[in-house]
Amino acid sequence: GMQAPTSDTPTAATERRSQAAELRRRGWSNKHIARELGVHPSTVGRWFTGAHLPDMRTPEMTDGEEATR
């Protein structure tokens, strides 16, 4: 099948994330990065708060869950 170059392939997503990380190092805001890369600001925020883990089990979340059990 035909694939549009702008399709959201894993490679493209990874590319954007590393680009966002680079811009973040330069002191760009999430909103500025989002506008530059054509994604939603909350998406950019999620990239950075997610600590780049493939799954969503961050140590903070695990500790919090265990504390409330």
Short mmCIF file of C-alpha atoms in Angstrom, two decimals:
data_model
loop_
_atom_site.label_atom_id
_atom_site.label_comp_id
_atom_site.label_asym_id
_atom_site.label_seq_id
_atom_site.Cartn_x
_atom_site.Cartn_y
_atom_site.Cartn_z
CA GLY A 1 0.00 0.00 0.00
CA MET A 2 0.92 3.64 -0.40
CA GLN A 3 2.29 5.43 2.63
CA ALA A 4 2.15 9.18 2.96
CA PRO A 5 5.51 10.67 4.05
CA THR A 6 3.70 12.53 6.84
CA SER A 7 2.13 9.35 8.27
CA ASP A 8 2.73 8.81 11.97
CA THR A 9 5.29 6.03 11.68
CA PRO A 10 7.29 5.01 14.76
CA THR A 11 10.39 6.43 13.08
CA ALA A 12 8.73 9.80 12.55
CA ALA A 13 7.49 9.87 16.13
CA THR A 14 10.92 9.01 17.49
CA GLU A 15 12.44 11.65 15.23
CA ARG A 16 10.07 14.30 16.60
CA ARG A 17 10.74 13.30 20.19
CA SER A 18 14.50 13.56 19.82
CA GLN A 19 14.02 16.88 18.03
CA ALA A 20 11.81 18.07 20.88
CA ALA A 21 14.44 16.99 23.41
CA GLU A 22 17.07 18.96 21.51
CA LEU A 23 14.90 22.09 21.41
CA ARG A 24 14.14 21.65 25.10
CA ARG A 25 17.87 21.69 25.83
CA ARG A 26 18.02 25.04 24.04
CA GLY A 27 15.45 26.38 26.49
CA TRP A 28 12.38 26.26 24.25
CA SER A 29 8.97 26.07 25.91
CA ASN A 30 6.65 23.10 25.32
CA LYS A 31 4.27 25.38 23.42
CA HIS A 32 7.04 26.66 21.16
CA ILE A 33 8.30 23.12 20.52
CA ALA A 34 4.76 21.93 19.79
CA ARG A 35 4.24 24.70 17.22
CA GLU A 36 7.59 23.93 15.59
CA LEU A 37 6.94 20.18 15.30
CA GLY A 38 3.23 20.42 14.51
CA VAL A 39 2.03 18.54 17.58
CA HIS A 40 -0.17 19.45 20.53
CA PRO A 41 1.57 21.08 23.54
CA SER A 42 0.19 18.38 25.84
CA THR A 43 1.85 15.79 23.60
CA VAL A 44 5.19 17.52 24.11
CA GLY A 45 4.55 17.68 27.84
CA ARG A 46 3.76 13.98 27.90
CA TRP A 47 7.04 13.17 26.12
CA PHE A 48 9.05 14.88 28.84
CA THR A 49 7.04 13.78 31.88
CA GLY A 50 6.92 10.21 30.59
CA ALA A 51 10.68 9.96 31.15
CA HIS A 52 10.98 8.29 27.72
CA LEU A 53 9.81 4.92 29.03
CA PRO A 54 8.03 2.59 26.59
CA ASP A 55 5.46 1.67 29.25
CA MET A 56 3.76 4.04 31.67
CA ARG A 57 4.99 2.41 34.90
CA THR A 58 7.17 5.19 36.27
CA PRO A 59 8.77 4.66 39.69
CA GLU A 60 6.78 7.59 41.09
CA MET A 61 3.48 6.01 40.03
CA THR A 62 4.43 2.59 41.41
CA ASP A 63 5.44 4.04 44.76
CA GLY A 64 2.22 6.05 44.95
CA GLU A 65 0.06 3.03 44.17
CA GLU A 66 1.77 0.86 46.77
CA ALA A 67 1.46 3.58 49.39
CA THR A 68 -2.32 3.81 48.95
CA ARG A 69 -2.88 0.03 49.01
#
